[in-house]
PDB file of N, CA and C in Angstrom:
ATOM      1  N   UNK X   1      64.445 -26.460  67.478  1.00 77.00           N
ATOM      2  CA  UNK X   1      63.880 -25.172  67.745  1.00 77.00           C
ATOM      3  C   UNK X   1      63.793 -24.403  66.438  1.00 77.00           C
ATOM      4  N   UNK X   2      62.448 -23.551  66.028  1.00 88.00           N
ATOM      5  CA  UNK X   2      62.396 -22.780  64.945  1.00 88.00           C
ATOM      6  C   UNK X   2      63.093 -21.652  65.011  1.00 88.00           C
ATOM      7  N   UNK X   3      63.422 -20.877  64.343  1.00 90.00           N
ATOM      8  CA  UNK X   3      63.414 -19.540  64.326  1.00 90.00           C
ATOM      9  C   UNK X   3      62.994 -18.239  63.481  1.00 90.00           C
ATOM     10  N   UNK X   4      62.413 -17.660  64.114  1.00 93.00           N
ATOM     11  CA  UNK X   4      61.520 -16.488  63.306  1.00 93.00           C
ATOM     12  C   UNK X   4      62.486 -15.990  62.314  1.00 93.00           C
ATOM     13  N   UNK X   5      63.701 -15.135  62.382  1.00 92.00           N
ATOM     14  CA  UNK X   5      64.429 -14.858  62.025  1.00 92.00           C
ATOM     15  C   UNK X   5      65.628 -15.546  61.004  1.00 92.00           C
ATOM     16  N   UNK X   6      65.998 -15.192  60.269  1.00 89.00           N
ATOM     17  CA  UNK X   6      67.429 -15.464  59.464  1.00 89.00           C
ATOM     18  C   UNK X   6      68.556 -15.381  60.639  1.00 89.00           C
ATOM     19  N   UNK X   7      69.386 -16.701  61.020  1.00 86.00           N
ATOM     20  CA  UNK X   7      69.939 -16.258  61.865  1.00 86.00           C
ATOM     21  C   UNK X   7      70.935 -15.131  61.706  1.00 86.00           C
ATOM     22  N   UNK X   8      71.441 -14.146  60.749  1.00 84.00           N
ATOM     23  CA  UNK X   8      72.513 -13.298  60.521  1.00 84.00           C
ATOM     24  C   UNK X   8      71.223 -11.717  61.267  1.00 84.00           C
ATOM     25  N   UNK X   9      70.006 -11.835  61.422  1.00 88.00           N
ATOM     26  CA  UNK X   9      69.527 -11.039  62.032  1.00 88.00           C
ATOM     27  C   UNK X   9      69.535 -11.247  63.405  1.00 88.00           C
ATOM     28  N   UNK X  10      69.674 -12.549  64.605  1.00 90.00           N
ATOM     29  CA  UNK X  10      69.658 -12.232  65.418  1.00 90.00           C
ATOM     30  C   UNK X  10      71.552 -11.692  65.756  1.00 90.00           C
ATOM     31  N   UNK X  11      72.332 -12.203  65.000  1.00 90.00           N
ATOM     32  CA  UNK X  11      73.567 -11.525  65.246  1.00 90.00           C
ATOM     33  C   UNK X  11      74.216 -10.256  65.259  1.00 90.00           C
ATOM     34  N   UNK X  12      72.946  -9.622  64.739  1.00 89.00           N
ATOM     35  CA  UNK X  12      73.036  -7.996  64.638  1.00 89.00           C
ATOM     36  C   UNK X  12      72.817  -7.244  65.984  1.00 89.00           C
ATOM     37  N   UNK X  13      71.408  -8.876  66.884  1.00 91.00           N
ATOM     38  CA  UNK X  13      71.325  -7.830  68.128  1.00 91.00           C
ATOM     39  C   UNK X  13      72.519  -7.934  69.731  1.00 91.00           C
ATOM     40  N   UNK X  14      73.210  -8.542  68.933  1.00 94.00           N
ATOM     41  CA  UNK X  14      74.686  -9.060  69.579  1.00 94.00           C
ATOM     42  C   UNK X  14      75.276  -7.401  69.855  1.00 94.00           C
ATOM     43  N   UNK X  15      76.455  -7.737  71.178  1.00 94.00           N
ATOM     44  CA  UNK X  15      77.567  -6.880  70.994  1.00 94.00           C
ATOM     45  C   UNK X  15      78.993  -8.128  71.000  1.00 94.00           C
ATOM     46  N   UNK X  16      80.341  -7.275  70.491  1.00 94.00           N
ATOM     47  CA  UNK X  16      81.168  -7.984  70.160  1.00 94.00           C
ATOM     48  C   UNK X  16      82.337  -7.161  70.392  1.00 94.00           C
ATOM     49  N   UNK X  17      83.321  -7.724  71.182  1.00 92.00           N
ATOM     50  CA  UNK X  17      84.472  -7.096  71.906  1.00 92.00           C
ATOM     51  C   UNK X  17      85.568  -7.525  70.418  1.00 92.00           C
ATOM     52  N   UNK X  18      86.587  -6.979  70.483  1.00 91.00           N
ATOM     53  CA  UNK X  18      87.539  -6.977  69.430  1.00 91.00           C
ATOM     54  C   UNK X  18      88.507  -7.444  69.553  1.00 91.00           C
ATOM     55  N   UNK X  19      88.492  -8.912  70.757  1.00 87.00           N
ATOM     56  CA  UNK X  19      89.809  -9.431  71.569  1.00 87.00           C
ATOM     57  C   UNK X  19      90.636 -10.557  70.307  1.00 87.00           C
ATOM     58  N   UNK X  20      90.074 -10.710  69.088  1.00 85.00           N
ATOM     59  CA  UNK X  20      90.437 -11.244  68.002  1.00 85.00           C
ATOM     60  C   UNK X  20      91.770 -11.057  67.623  1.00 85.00           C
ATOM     61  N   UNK X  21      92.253  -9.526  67.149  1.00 79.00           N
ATOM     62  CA  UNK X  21      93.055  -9.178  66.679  1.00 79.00           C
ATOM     63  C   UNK X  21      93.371  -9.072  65.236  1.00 79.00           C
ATOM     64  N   UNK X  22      92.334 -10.528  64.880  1.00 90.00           N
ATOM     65  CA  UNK X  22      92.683 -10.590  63.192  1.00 90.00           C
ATOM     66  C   UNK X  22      92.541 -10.044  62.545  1.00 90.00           C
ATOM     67  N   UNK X  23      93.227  -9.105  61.752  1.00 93.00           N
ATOM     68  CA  UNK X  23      92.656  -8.373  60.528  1.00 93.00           C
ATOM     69  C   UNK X  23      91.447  -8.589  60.128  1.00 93.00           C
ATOM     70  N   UNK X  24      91.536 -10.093  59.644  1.00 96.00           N
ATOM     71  CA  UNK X  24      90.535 -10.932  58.466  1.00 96.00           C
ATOM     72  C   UNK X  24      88.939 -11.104  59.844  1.00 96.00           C
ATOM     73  N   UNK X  25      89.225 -11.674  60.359  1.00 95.00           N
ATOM     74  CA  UNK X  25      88.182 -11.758  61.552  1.00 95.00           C
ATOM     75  C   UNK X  25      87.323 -10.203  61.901  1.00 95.00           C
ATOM     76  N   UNK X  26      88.533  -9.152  62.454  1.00 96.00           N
ATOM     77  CA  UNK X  26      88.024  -7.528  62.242  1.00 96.00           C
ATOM     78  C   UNK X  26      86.838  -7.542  60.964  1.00 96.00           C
ATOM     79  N   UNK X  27      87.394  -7.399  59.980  1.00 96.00           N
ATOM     80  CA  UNK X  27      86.914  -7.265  58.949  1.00 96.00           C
ATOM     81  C   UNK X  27      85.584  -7.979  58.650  1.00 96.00           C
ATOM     82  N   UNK X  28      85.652  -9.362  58.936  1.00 95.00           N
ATOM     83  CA  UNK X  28      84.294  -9.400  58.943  1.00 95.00           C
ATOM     84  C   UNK X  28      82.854  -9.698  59.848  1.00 95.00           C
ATOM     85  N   UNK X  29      83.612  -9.385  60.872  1.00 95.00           N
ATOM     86  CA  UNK X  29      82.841  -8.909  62.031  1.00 95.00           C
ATOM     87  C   UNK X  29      82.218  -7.807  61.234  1.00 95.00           C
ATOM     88  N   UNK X  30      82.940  -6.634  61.052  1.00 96.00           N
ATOM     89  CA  UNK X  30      82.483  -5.085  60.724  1.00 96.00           C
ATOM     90  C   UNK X  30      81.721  -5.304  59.663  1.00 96.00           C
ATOM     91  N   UNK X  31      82.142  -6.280  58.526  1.00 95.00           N
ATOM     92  CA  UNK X  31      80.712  -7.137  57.421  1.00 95.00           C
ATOM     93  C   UNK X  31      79.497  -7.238  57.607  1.00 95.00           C
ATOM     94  N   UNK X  32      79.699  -7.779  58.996  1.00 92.00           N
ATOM     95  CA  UNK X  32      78.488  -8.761  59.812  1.00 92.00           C
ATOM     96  C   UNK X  32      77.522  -8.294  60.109  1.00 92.00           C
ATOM     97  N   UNK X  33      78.229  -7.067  60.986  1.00 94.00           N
ATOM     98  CA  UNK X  33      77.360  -6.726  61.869  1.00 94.00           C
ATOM     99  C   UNK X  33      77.272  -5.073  62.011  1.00 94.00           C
ATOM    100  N   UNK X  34      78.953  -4.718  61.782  1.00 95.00           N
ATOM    101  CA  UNK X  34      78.323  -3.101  61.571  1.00 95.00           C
ATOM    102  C   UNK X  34      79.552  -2.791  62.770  1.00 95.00           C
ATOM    103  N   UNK X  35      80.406  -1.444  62.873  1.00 96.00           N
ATOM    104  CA  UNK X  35      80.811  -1.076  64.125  1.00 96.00           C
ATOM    105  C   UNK X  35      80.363  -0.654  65.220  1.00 96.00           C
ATOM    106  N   UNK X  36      79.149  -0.192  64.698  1.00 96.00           N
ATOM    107  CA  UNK X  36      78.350   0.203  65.812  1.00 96.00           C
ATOM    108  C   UNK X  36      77.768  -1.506  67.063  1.00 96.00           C
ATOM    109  N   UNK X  37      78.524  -2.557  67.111  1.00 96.00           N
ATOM    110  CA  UNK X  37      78.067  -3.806  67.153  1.00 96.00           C
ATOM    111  C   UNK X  37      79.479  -4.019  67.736  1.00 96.00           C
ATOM    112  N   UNK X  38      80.444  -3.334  67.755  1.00 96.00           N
ATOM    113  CA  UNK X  38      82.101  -4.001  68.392  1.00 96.00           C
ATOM    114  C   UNK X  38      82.425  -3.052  69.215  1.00 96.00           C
ATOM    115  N   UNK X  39      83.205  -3.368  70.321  1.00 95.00           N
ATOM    116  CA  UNK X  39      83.703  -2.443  71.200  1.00 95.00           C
ATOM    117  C   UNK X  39      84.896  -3.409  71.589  1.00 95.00           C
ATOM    118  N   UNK X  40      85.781  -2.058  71.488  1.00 92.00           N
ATOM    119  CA  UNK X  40      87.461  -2.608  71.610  1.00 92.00           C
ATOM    120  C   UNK X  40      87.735  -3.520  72.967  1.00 92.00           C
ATOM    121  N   UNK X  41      88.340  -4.544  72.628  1.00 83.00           N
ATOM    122  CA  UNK X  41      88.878  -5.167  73.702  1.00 83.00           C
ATOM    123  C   UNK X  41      89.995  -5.590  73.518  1.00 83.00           C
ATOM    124  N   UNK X  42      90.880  -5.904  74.799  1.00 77.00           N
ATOM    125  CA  UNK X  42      92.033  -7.155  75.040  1.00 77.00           C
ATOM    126  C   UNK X  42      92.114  -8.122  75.767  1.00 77.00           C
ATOM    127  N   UNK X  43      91.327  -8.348  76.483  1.00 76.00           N
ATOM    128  CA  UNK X  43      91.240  -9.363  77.885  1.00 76.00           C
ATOM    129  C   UNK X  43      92.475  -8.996  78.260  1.00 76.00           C
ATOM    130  N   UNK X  44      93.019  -8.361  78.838  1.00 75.00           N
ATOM    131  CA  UNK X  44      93.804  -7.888  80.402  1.00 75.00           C
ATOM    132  C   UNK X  44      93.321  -8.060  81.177  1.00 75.00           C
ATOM    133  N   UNK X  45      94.094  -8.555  82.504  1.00 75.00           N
ATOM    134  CA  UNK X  45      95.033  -8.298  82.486  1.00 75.00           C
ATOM    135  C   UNK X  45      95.612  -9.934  82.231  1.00 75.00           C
ATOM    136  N   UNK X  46      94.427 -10.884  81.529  1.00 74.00           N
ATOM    137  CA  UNK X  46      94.794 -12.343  80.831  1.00 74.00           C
ATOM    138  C   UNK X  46      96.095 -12.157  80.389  1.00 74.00           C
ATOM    139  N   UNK X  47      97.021 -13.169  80.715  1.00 69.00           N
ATOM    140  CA  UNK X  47      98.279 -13.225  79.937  1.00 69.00           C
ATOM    141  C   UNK X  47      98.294 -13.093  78.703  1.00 69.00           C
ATOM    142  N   UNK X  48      97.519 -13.539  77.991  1.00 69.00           N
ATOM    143  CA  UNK X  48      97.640 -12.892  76.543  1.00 69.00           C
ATOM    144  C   UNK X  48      97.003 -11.810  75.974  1.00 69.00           C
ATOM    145  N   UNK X  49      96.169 -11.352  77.280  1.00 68.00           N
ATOM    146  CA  UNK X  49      95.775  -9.659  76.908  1.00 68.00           C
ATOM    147  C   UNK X  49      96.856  -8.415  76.543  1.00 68.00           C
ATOM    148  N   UNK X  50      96.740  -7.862  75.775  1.00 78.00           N
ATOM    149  CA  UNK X  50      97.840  -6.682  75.552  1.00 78.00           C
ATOM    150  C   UNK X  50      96.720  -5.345  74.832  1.00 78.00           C
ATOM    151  N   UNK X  51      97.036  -4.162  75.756  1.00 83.00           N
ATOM    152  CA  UNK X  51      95.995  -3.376  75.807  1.00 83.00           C
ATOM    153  C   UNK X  51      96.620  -2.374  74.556  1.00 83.00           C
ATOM    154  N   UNK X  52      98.469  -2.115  74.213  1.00 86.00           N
ATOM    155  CA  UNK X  52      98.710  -1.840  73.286  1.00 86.00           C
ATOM    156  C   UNK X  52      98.193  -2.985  71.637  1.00 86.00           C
ATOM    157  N   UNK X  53      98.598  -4.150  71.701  1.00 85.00           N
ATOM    158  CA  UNK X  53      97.999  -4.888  70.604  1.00 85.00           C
ATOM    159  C   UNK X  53      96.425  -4.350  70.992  1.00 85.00           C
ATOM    160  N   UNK X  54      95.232  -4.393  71.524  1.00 86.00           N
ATOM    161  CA  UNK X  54      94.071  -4.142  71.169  1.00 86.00           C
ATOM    162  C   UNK X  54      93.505  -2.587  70.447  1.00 86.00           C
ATOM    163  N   UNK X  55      94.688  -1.605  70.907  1.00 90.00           N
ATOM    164  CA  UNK X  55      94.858  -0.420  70.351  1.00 90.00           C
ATOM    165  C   UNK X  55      95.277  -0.866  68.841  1.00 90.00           C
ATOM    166  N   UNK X  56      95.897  -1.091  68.603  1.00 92.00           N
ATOM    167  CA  UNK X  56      96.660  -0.803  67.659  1.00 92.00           C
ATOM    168  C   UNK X  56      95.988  -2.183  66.346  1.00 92.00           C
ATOM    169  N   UNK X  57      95.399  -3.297  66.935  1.00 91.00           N
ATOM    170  CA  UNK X  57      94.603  -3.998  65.671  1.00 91.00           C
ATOM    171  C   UNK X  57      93.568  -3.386  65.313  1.00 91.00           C
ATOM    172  N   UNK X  58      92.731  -2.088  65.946  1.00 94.00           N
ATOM    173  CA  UNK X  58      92.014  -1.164  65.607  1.00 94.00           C
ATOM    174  C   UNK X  58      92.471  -0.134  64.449  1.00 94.00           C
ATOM    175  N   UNK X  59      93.483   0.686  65.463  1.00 95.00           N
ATOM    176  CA  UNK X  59      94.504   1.700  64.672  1.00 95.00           C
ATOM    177  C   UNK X  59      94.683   1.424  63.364  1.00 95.00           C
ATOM    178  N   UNK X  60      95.335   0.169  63.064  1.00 95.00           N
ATOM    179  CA  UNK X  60      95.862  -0.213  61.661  1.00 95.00           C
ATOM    180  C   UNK X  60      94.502  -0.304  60.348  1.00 95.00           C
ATOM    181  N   UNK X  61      93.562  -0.458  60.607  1.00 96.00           N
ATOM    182  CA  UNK X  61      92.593  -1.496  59.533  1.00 96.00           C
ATOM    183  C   UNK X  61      92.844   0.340  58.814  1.00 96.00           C
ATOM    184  N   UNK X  62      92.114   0.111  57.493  1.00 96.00           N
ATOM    185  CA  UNK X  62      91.826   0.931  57.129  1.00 96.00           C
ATOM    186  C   UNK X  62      90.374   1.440  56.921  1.00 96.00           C
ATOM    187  N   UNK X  63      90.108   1.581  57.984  1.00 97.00           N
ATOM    188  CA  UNK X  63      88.192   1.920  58.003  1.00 97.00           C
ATOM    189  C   UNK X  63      88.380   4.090  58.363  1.00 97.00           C
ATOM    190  N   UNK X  64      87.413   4.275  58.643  1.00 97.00           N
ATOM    191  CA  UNK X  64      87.299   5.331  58.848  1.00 97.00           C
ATOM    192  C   UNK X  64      87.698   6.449  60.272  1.00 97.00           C
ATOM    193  N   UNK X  65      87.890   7.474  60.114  1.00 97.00           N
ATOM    194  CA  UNK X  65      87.990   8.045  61.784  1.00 97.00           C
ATOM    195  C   UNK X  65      87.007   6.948  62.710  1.00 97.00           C
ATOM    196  N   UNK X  66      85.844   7.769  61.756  1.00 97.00           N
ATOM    197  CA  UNK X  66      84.403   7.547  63.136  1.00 97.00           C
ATOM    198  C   UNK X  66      84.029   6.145  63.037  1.00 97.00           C
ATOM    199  N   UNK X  67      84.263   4.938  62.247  1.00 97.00           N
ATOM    200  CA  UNK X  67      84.379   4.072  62.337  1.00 97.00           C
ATOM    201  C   UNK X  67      85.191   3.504  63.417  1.00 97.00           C
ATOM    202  N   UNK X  68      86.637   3.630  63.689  1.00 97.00           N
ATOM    203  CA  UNK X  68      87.391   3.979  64.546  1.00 97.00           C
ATOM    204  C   UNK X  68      86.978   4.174  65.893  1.00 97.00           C
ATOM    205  N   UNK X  69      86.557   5.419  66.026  1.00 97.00           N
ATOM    206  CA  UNK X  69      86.360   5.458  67.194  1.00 97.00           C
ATOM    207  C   UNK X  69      85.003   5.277  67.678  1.00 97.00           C
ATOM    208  N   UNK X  70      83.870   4.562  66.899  1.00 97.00           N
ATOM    209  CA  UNK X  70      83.102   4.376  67.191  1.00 97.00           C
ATOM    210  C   UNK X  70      83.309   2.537  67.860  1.00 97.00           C
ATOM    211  N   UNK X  71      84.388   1.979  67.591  1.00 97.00           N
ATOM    212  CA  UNK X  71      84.728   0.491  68.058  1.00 97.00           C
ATOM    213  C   UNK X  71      85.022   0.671  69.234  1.00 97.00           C
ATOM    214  N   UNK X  72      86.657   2.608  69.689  1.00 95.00           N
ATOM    215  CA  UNK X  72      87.189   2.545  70.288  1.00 95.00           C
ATOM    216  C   UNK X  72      86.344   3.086  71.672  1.00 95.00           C
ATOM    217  N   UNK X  73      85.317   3.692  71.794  1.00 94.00           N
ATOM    218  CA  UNK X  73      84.675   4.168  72.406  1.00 94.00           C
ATOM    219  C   UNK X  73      82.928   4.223  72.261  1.00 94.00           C
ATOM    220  N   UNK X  74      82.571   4.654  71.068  1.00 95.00           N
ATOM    221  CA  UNK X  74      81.194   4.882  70.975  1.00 95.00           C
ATOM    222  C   UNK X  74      80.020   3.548  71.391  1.00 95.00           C
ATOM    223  N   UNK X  75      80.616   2.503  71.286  1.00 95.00           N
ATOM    224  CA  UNK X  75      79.676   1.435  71.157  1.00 95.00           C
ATOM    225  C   UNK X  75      79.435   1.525  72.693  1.00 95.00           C
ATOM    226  N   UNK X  76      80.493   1.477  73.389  1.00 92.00           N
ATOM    227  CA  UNK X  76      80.362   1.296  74.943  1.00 92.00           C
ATOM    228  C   UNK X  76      79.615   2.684  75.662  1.00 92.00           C
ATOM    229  N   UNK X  77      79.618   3.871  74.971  1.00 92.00           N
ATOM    230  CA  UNK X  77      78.966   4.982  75.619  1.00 92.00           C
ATOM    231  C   UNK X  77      77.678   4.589  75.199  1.00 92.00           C
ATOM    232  N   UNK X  78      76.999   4.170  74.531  1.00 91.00           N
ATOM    233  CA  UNK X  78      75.663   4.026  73.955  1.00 91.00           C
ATOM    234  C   UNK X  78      75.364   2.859  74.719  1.00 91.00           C
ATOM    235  N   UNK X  79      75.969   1.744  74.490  1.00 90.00           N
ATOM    236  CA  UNK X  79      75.585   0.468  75.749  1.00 90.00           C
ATOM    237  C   UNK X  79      75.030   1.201  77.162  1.00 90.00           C
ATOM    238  N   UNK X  80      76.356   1.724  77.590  1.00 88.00           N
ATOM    239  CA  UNK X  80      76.271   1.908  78.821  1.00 88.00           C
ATOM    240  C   UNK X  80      75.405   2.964  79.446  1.00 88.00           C
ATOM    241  N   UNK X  81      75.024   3.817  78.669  1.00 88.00           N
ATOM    242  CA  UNK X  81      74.038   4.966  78.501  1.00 88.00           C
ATOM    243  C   UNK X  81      72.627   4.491  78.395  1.00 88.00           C
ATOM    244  N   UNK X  82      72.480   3.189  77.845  1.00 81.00           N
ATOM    245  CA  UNK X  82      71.212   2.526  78.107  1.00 81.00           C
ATOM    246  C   UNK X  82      70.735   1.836  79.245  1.00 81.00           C
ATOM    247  N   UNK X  83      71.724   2.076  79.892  1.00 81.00           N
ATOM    248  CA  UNK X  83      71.538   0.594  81.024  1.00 81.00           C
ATOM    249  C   UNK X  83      70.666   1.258  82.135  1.00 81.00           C
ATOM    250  N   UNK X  84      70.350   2.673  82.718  1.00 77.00           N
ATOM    251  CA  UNK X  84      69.517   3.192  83.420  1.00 77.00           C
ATOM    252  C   UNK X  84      68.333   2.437  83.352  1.00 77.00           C
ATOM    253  N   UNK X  85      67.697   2.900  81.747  1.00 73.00           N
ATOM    254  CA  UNK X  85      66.663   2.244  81.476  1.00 73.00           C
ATOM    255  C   UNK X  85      66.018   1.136  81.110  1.00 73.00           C
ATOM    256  N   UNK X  86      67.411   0.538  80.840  1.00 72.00           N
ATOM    257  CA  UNK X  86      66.811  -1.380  80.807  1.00 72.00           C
ATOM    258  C   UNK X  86      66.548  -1.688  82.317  1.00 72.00           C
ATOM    259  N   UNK X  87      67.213  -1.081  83.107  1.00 73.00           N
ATOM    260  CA  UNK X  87      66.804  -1.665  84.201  1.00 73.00           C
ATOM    261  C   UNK X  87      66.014  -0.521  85.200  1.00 73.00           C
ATOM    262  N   UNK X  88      65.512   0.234  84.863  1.00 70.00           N
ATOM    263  CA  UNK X  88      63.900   0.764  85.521  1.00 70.00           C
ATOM    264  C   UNK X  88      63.196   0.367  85.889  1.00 70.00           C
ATOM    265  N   UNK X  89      62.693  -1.277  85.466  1.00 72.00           N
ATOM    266  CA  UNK X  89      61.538  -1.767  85.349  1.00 72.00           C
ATOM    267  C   UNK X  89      61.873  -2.785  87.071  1.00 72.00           C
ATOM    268  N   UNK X  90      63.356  -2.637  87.209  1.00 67.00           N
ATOM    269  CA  UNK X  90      63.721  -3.620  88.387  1.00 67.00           C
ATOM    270  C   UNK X  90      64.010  -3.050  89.210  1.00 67.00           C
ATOM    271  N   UNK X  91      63.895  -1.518  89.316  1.00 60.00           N
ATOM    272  CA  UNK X  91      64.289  -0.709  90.284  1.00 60.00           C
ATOM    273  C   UNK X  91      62.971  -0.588  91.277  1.00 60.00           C
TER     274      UNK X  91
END
């Protein structure tokens, strides 16, 4: 299969939960793709979900407030704020 694109452009039109934890992984996710592209996760109530560890591998990095809380919240208000109108067309 061809592709029009460089694949590091279709990975931009990705979203990406933050169930990683890794520093190094964090980091270059946020490289990759941008925060506006991650929204915090833990897989809970998965046994190895922990909703304090998914707080807090956020908390620690040293990125910005709004960086921050744009992982911890913003990505998912903007997702989810779209979804009316992606699906209009099926209503």
């Amino acid at each position: 299969m061809n592709i029009d694109e460089a694949p590091s452009t279709y990975l931009k039109r990705l979203y990406y939960d933050t169930v990683t934890f890794s520093p190094h992984d964090l980091r270059l996710l946020r490289d990759v793709v941008g925060v506006d592209h991650m929204a915090n996760g833990s897989d809970y109530p998965h046994l190895l979900g922990s909703i304090d560890k998914a707080v807090s591998s956020i908390a620690e990095r040293d990125w910005s407030a709004d960086e921050k809380e744009q992982v911890f919240s913003g990505t998912a208000f903007r997702v989810l704020a779209n979804i009316p109108a992606r699906l209009a067309h099926v209503i």
